[in-house]
Short mmCIF file of C-alpha atoms and ligand atoms in Angstrom, two decimals:
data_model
loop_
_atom_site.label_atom_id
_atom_site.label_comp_id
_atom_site.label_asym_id
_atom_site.label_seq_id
_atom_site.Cartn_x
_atom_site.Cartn_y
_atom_site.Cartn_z
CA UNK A 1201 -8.75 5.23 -24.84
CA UNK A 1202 -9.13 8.01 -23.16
CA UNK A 1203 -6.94 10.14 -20.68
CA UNK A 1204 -6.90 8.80 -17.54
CA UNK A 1205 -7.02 11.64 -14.38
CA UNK A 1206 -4.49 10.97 -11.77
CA UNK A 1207 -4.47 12.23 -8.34
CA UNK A 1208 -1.19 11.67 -6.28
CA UNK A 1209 -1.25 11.83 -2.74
CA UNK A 1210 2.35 12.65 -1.63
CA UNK A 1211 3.57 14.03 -5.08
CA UNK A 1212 6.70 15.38 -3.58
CA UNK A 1213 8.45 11.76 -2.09
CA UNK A 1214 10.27 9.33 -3.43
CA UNK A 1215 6.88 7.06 -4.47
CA UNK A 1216 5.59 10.88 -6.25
CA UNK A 1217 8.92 11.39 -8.52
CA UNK A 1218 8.14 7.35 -9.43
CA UNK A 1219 4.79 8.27 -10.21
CA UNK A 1220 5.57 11.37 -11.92
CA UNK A 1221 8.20 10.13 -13.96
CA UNK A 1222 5.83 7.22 -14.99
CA UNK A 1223 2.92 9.87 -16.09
CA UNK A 1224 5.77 11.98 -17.86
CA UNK A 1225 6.95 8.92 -20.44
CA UNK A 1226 2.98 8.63 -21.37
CA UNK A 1227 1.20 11.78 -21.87
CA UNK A 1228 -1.58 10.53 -24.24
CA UNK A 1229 -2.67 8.16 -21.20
CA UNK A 1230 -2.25 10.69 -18.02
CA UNK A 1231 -3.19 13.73 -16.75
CA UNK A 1232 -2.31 15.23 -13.78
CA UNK A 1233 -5.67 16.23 -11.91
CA UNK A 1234 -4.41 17.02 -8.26
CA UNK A 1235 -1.01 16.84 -6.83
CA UNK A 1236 -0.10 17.23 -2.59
CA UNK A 1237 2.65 18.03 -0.65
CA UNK A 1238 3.47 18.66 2.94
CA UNK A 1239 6.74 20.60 3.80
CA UNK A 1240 8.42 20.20 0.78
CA UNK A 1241 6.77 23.06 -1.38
CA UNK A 1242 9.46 23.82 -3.26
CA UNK A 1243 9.13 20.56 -5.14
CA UNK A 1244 5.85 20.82 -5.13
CA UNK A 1245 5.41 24.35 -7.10
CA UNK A 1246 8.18 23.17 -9.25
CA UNK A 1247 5.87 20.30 -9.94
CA UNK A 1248 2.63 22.30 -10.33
CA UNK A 1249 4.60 24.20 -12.88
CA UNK A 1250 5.77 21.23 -14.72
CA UNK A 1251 2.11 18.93 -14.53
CA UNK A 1252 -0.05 21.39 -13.79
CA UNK A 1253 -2.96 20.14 -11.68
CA UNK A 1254 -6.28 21.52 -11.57
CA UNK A 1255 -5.95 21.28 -7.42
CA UNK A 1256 -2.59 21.30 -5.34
CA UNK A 1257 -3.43 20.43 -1.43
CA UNK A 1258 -0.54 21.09 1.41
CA UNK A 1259 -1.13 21.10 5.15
CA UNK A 1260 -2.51 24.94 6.35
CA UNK A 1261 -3.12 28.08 5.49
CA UNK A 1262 0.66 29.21 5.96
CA UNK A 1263 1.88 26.43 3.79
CA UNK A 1264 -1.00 27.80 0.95
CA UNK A 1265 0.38 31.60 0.95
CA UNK A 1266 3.74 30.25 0.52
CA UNK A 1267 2.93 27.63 -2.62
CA UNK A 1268 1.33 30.55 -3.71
CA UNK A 1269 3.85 32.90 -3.80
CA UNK A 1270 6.56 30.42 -5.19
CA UNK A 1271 3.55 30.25 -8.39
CA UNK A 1272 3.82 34.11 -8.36
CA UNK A 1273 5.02 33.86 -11.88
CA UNK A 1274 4.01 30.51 -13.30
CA UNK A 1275 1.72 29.99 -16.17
CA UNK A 1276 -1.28 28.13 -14.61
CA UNK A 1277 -1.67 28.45 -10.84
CA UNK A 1278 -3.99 25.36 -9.40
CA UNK A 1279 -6.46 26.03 -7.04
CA UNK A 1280 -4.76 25.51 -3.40
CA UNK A 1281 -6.55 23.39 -0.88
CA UNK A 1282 -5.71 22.74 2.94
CA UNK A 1283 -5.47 20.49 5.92
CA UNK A 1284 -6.90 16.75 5.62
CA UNK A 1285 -10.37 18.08 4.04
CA UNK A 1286 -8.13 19.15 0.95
CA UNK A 1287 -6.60 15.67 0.56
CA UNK A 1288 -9.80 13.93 1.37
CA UNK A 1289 -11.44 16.65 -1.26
CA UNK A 1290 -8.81 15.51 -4.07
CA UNK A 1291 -8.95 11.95 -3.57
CA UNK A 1292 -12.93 11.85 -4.03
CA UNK A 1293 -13.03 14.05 -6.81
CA UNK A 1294 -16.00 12.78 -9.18
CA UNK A 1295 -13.22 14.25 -11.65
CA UNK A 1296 -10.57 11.96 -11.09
CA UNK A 1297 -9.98 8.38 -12.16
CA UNK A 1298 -6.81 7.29 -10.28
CA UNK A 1299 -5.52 8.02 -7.04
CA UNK A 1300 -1.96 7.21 -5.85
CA UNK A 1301 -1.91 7.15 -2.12
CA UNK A 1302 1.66 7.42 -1.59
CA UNK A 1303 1.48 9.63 1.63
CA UNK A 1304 4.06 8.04 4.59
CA UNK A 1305 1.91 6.49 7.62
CA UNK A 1306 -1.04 6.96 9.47
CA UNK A 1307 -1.10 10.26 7.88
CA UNK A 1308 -2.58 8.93 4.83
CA UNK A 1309 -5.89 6.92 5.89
CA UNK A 1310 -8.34 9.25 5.82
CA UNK A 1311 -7.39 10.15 2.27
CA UNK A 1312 -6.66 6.73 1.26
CA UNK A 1313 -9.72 5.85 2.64
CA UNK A 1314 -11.39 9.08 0.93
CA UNK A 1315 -10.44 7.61 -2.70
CA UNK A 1316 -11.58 4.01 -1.86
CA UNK A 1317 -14.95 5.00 -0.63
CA UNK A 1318 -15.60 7.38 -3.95
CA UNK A 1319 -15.05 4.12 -5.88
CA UNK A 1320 -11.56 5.01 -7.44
CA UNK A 1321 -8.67 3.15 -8.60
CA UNK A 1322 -6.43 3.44 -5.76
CA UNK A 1323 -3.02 2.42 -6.14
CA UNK A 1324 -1.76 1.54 -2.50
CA UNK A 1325 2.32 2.21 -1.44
CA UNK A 1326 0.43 4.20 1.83
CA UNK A 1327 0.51 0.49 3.54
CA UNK A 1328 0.57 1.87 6.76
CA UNK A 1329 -3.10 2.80 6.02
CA UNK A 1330 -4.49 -0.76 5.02
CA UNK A 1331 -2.52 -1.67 8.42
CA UNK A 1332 -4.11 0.26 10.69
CA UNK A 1333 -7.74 -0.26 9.63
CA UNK A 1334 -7.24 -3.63 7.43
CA UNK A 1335 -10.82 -4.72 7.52
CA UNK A 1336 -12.56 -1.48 7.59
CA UNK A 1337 -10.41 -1.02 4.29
CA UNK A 1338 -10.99 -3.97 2.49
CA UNK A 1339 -14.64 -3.67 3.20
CA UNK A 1340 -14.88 -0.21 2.04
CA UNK A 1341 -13.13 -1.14 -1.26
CA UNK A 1342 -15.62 -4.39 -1.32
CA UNK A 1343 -18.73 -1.75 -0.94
CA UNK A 1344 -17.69 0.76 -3.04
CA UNK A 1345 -16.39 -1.23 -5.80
CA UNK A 1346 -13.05 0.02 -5.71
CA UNK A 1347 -10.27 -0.93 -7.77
CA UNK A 1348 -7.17 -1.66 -5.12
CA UNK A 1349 -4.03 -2.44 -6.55
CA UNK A 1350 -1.07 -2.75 -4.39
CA UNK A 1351 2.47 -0.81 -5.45
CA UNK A 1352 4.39 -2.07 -2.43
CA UNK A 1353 7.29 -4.60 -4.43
CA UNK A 1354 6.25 -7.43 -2.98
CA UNK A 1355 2.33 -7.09 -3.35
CA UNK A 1356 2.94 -6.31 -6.68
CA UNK A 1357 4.81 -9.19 -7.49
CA UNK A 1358 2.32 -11.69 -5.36
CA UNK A 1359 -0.76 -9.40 -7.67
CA UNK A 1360 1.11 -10.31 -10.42
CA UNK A 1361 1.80 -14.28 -9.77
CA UNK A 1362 -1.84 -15.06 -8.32
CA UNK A 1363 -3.93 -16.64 -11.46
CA UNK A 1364 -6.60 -15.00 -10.29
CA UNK A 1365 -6.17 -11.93 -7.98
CA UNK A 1366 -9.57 -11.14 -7.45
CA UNK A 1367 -11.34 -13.72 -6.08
CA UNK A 1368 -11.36 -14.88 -2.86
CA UNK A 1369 -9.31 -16.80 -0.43
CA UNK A 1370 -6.06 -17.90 -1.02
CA UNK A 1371 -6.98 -21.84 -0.52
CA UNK A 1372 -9.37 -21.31 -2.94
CA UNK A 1373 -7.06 -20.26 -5.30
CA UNK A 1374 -4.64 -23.15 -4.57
CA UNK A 1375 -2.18 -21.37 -2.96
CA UNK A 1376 0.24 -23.24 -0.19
CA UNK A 1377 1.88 -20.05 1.14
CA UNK A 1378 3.28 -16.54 0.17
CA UNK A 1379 6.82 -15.95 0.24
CA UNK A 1380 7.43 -12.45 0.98
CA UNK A 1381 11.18 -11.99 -0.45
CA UNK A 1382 13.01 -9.06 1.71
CA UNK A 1383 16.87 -7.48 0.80
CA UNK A 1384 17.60 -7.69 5.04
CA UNK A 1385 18.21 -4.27 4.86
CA UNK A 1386 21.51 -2.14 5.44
CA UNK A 1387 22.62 -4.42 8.76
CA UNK A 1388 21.50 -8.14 7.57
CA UNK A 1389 25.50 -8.76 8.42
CA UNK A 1390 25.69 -6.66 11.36
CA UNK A 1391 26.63 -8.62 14.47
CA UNK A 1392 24.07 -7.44 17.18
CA UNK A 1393 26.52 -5.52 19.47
CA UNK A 1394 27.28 -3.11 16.38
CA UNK A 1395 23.87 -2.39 15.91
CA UNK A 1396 23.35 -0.36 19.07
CA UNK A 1397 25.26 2.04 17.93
CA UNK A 1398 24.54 2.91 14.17
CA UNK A 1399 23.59 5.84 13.18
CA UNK A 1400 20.24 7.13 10.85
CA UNK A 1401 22.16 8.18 7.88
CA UNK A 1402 23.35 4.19 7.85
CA UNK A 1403 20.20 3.20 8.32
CA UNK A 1404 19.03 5.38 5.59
CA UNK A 1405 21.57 3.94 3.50
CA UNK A 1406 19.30 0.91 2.04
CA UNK A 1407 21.68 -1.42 -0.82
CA UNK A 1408 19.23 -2.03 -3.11
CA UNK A 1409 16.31 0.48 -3.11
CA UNK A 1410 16.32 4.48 -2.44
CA UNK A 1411 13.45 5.86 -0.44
CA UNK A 1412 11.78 8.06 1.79
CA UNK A 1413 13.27 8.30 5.16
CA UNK A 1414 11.05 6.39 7.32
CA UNK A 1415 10.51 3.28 5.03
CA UNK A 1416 14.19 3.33 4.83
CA UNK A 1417 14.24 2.62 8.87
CA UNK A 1418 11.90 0.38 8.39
CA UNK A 1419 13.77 -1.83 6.13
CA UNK A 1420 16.67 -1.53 8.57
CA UNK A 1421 15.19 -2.93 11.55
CA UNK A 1422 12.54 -5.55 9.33
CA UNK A 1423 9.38 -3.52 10.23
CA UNK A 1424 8.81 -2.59 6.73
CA UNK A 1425 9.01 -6.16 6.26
CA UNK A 1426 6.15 -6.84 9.15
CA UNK A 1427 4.27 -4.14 7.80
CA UNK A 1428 4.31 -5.79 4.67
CA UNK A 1429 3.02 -9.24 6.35
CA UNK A 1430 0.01 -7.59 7.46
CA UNK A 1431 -1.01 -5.41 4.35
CA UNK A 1432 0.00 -9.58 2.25
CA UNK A 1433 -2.76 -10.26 4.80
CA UNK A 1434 -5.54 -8.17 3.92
CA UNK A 1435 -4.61 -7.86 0.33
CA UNK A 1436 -4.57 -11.92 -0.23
CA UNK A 1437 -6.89 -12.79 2.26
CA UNK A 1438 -4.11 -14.91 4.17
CA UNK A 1439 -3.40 -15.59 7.45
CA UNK A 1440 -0.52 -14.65 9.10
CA UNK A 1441 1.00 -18.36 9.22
CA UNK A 1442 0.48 -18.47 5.48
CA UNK A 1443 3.60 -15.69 4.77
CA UNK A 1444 6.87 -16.73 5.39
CA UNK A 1445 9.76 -14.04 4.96
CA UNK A 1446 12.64 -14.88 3.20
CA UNK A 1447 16.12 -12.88 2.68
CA UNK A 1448 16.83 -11.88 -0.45
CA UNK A 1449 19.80 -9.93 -0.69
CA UNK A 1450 19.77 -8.90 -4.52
CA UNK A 1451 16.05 -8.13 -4.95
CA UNK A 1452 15.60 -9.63 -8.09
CA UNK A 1453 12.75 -11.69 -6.66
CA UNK A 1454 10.21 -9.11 -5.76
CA UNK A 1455 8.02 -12.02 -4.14
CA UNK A 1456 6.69 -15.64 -5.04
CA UNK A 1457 3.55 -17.76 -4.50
CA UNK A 1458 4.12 -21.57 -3.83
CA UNK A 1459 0.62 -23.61 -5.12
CA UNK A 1460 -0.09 -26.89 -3.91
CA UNK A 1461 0.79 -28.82 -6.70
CA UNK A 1462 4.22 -27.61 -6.29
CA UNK A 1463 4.31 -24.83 -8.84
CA UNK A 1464 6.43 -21.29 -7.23
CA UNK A 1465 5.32 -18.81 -9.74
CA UNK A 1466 7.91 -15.49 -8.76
CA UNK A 1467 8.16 -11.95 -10.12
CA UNK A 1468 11.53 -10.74 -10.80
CA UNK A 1469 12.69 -7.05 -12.00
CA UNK A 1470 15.65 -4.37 -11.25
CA UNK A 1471 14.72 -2.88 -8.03
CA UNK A 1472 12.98 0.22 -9.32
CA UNK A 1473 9.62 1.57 -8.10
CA UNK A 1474 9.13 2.50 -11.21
CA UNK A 1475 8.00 -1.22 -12.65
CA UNK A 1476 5.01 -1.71 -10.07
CA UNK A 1477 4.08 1.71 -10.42
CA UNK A 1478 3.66 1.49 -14.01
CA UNK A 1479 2.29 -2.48 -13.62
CA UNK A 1480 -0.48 -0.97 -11.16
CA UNK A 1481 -1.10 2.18 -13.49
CA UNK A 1482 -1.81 0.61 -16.76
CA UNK A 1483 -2.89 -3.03 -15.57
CA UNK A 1484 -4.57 -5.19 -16.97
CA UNK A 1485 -2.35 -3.44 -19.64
CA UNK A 1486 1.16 -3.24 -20.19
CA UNK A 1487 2.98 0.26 -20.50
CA UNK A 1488 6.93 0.84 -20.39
CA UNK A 1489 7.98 2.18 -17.17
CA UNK A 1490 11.75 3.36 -18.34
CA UNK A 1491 12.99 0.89 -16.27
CA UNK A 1492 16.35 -1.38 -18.10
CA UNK A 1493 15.43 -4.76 -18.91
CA UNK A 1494 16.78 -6.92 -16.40
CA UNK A 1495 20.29 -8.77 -17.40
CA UNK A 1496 20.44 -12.27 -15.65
CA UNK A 1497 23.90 -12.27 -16.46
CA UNK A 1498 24.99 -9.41 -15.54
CA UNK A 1499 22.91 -10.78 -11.78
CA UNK A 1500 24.64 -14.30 -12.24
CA UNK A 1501 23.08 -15.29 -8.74
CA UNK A 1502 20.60 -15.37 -6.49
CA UNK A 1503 20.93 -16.02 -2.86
CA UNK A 1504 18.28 -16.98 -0.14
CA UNK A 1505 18.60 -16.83 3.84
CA UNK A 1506 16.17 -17.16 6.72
CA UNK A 1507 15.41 -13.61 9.18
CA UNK A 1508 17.24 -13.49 12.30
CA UNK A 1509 14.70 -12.42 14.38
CA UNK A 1510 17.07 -12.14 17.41
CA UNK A 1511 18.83 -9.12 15.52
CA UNK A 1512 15.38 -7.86 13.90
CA UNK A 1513 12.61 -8.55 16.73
CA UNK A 1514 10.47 -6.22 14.83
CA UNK A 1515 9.29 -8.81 12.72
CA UNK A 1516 8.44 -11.00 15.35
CA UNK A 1517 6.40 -8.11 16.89
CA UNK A 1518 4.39 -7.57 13.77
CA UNK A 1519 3.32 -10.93 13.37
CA UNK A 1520 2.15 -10.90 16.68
CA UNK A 1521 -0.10 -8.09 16.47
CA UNK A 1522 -1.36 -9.55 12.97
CA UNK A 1523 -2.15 -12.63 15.41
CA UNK A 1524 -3.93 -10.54 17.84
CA UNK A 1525 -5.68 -8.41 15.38
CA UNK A 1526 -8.17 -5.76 16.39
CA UNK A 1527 -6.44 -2.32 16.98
CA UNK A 1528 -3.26 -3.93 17.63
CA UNK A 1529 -1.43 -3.60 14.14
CA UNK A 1530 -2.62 0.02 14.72
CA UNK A 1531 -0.93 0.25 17.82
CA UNK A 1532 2.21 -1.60 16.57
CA UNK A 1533 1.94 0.98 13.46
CA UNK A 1534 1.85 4.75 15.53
CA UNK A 1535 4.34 2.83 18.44
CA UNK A 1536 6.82 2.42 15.32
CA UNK A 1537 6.17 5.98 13.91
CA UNK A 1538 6.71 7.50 17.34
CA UNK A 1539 10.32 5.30 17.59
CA UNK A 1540 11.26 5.86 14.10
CA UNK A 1541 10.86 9.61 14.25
CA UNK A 1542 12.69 9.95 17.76
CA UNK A 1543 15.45 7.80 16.23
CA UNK A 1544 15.69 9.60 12.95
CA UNK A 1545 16.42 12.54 15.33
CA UNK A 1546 19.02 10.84 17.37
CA UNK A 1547 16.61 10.49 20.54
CA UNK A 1548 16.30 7.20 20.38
CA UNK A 1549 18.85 4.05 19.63
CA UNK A 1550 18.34 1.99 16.96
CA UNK A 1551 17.95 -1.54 19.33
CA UNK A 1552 15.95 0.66 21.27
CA UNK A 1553 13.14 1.14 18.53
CA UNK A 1554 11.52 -2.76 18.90
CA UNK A 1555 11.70 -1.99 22.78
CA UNK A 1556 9.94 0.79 22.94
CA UNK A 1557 7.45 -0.89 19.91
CA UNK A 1558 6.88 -4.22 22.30
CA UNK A 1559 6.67 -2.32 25.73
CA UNK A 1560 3.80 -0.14 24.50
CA UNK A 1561 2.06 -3.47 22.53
CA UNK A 1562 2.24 -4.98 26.12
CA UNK A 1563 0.93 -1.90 27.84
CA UNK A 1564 -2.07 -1.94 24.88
CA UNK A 1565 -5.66 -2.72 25.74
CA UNK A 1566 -6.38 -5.34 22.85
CA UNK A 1567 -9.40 -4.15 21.69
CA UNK A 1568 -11.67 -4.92 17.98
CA UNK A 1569 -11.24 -2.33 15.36
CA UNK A 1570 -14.53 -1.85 14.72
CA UNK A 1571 -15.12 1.65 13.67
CA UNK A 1572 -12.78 4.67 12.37
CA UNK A 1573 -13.06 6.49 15.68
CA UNK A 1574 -12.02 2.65 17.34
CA UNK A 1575 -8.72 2.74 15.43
CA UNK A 1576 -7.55 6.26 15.89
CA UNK A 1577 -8.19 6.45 19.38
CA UNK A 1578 -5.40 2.92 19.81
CA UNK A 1579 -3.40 5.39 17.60
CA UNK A 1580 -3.37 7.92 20.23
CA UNK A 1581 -2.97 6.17 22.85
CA UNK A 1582 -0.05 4.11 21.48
CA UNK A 1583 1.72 7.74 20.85
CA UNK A 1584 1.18 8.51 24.24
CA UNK A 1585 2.54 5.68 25.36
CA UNK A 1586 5.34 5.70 23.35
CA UNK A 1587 6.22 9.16 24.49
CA UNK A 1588 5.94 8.22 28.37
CA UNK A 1589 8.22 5.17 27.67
CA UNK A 1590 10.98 8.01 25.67
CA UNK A 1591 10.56 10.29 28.85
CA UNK A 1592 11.35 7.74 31.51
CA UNK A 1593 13.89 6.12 30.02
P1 NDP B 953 8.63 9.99 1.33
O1 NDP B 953 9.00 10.39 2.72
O2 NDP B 953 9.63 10.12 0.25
O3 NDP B 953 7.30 10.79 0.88
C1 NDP B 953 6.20 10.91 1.72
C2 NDP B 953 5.16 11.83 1.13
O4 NDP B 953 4.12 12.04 2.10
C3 NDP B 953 5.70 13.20 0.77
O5 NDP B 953 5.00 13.71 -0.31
C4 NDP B 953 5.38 14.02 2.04
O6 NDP B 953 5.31 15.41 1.81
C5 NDP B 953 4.02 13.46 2.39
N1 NDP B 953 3.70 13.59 3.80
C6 NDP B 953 4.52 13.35 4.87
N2 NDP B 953 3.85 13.57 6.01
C7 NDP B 953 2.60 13.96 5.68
C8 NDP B 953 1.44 14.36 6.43
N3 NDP B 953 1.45 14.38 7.77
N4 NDP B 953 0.33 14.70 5.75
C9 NDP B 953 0.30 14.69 4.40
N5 NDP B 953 1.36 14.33 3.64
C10 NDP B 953 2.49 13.97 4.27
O7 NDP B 953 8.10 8.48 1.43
P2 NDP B 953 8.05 7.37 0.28
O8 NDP B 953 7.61 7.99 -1.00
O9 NDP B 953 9.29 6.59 0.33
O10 NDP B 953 6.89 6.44 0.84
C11 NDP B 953 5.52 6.78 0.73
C12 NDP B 953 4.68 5.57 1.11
O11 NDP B 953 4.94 4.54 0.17
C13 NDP B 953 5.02 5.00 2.49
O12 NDP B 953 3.85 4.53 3.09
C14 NDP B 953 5.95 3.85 2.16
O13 NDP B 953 5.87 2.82 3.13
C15 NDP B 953 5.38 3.37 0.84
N6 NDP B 953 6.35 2.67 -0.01
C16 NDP B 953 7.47 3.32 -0.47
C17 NDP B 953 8.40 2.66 -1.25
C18 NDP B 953 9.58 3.37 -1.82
O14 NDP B 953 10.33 2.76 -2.59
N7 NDP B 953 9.82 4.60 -1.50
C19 NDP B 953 8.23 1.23 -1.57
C20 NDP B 953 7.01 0.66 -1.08
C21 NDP B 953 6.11 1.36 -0.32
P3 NDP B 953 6.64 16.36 1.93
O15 NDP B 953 7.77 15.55 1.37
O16 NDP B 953 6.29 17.53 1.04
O17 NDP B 953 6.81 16.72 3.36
MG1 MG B 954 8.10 -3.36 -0.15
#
């Protein structure tokens, strides 16, 4: 066997330390090729000091002297890249076998998309990527021959149930439906008039899972789990009809795939990232991924509830821009970065985050996503429109 080269995309956020510690418990099978970071470069020189990459890419030229003089005095300095070229450079690397694309939102296309075209093995939390440009994506991984394996939970856990992941069309495979388990977030018991006024650290404060910030939103207000619906999309070949979301407050059940002859085949786990990272890193192999066997017992029950999409109207939202396809997902995707961000900085309430999501969807031109260029320019303009709606209101 030999050593597989990893690149990860985001090494410094909560997906990265996953990753990291996964590479860490199996140094005969990983090395460490190319790591990036954005403003955290204190993590990430303590990183390049502990994994040493060949290549370490942050955002500019400012971030570069600064990562460099934190690896003043370390043993083996990588070679510093910048700006999106230096991502896109790393992920396409004729060097590197594996790419983790675990950079948060539209941030982390290009990239994502940089690894996929070069033919890698691209493991895929970046969802917001496959979101915005879901057809361009799968197509590129179709013509390239890329290896796409999905880290998200849920994706993981549908990967892991379908017989046969890789060929096409869910009917084909004899699949009824997806069930697309969620934990309903910090506020599934939250009676509506509460929610207006809770704050980001309680939305931060997931029960079952800890993450980045923006994900943890996300999961607050059931956009993470519309997201999720459209990547299950793409990923499965399904249509949006064909997922249904159901509450799952423990998160034992990562997902589950009902078959027409009435078979539910389900993946269950502790919630640790750690188990579909290491699933997607070794597969079709098995590899331990540190994470405690899981104690049924200990669990005792599992419990099952329908969304309220009256509290959470994001995931109403997201289906319907799945439904109208195009650029819209794109536009849903930067209109939910622009609301998460203002409300992560107390700008913005956290009822007020589908509002400002389903006034700029209305405002949207629906157009077809049929280029690059098509995609990011419904990204723009759904950030401008976003930011008109937070001025005027
Ligand atoms: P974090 O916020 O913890 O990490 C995000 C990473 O992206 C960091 O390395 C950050 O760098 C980097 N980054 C942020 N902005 C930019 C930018 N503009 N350009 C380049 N790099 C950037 O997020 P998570 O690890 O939680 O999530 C990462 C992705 O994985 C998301 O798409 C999320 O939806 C998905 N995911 C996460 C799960 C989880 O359990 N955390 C589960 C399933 C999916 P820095 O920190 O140095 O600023
Ligand atoms: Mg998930």
């Amino acid at each position: 066997m030999s050593v597989q080269q990893l690149c990860v995309l985001g090494a410094t956020g909560s997906i990265g330390a996953s990753t990291l510690d996964v590479v860490a418990q199996h140094p005969e099978r990983y090395e460490v090729f190319a790591l990036s970071g954005h403003r955290r470069l204190n993590e990430l020189a303590e990183l390049c000091c502990r994994f040493r990459p060949v290549y370490a890419a942050v955002p500019d030229e400012a971030s570069a002297r600064q990562l460099r003089l934190l690896l003043e005095d370390a043993e083996s300095i990588p070679e510093i890249l910048i700006g999106e070229g230096g991502l896109e450079a790393i992920a396409a690397d004729p060097r590197v076998d594996t790419v983790m694309a675990a950079i948060v939102g539209a941030a982390g296309l290009k990239p994502t998309l940089a690894a996929v075209k070069a033919g890698k093995r691209v493991l895929l939390a970046n969802k917001e990527a496959l979101v915005m440009s879901g057809a361009l994506f799968i197509e590129a991984v179709r013509a390239s021959g890329a290896t796409l394996l999905p880290i998200d939970s849920e994706h993981n856990a549908i990967f892991q149930c379908l017989a046969d992941p890789a060929s096409p069309g869910l009917t084909r495979k004899g699949v009824r439906r997806i069930l697309l388990t969620a934990s309903g977030g910090p506020f599934r018991q939250t009676p509506a008039e509460q929610l207006i006024g809770v704050t980001p650290d309680q939305a931060c404060a997931h029960p079952k899972w800890s993450m980045g910030r923006k994900i943890s939103v996300d999961s607050a207000t059931l956009m993470n789990k519309g997201l999720e619906l459209i990547e299950a999309c793409w990923l499965f070949e399904a249509t949006p009809e064909q997922v249904e979301v159901v509450i799952h407050p423990q998160s034992v059940i990562h997902s589950l795939v009902d078959y027409v002859d009435g078979s539910v085949l389900a993946q269950l786990g502790n919630p640790d990232m750690r188990t579909p990272i290491a699933h997607a890193m070794a597969w079709p192999e098995r590899i331990d991924s540190g994470v405690a066997a899981l104690d049924l017992f200990d669990i005792a029950r599992l419990e099952f509830e329908r969304p309220d999409e009256e509290r959470f109207p994001c995931l109403r939202l997201a289906r319907e821009a799945a439904q109208a396809g195009g650029c819209m997902p794109a536009t849903l995707n930067a209109a939910n970065e622009v609301a998460v961000e203002a409300f992560l900085e107390g700008r913005l309430g956290f009822t007020e985050i589908p509002q400002l999501i389903e006034s700029v969807l209305a405002s949207a031109e629906p157009r077809p996503a049929k280029d690059l260029a098509a995609i990011f320019a419904a990204d723009t303009t759904a950030r401008q429109l976003a930011r008109e709606w937070l001025a005027r209101r």
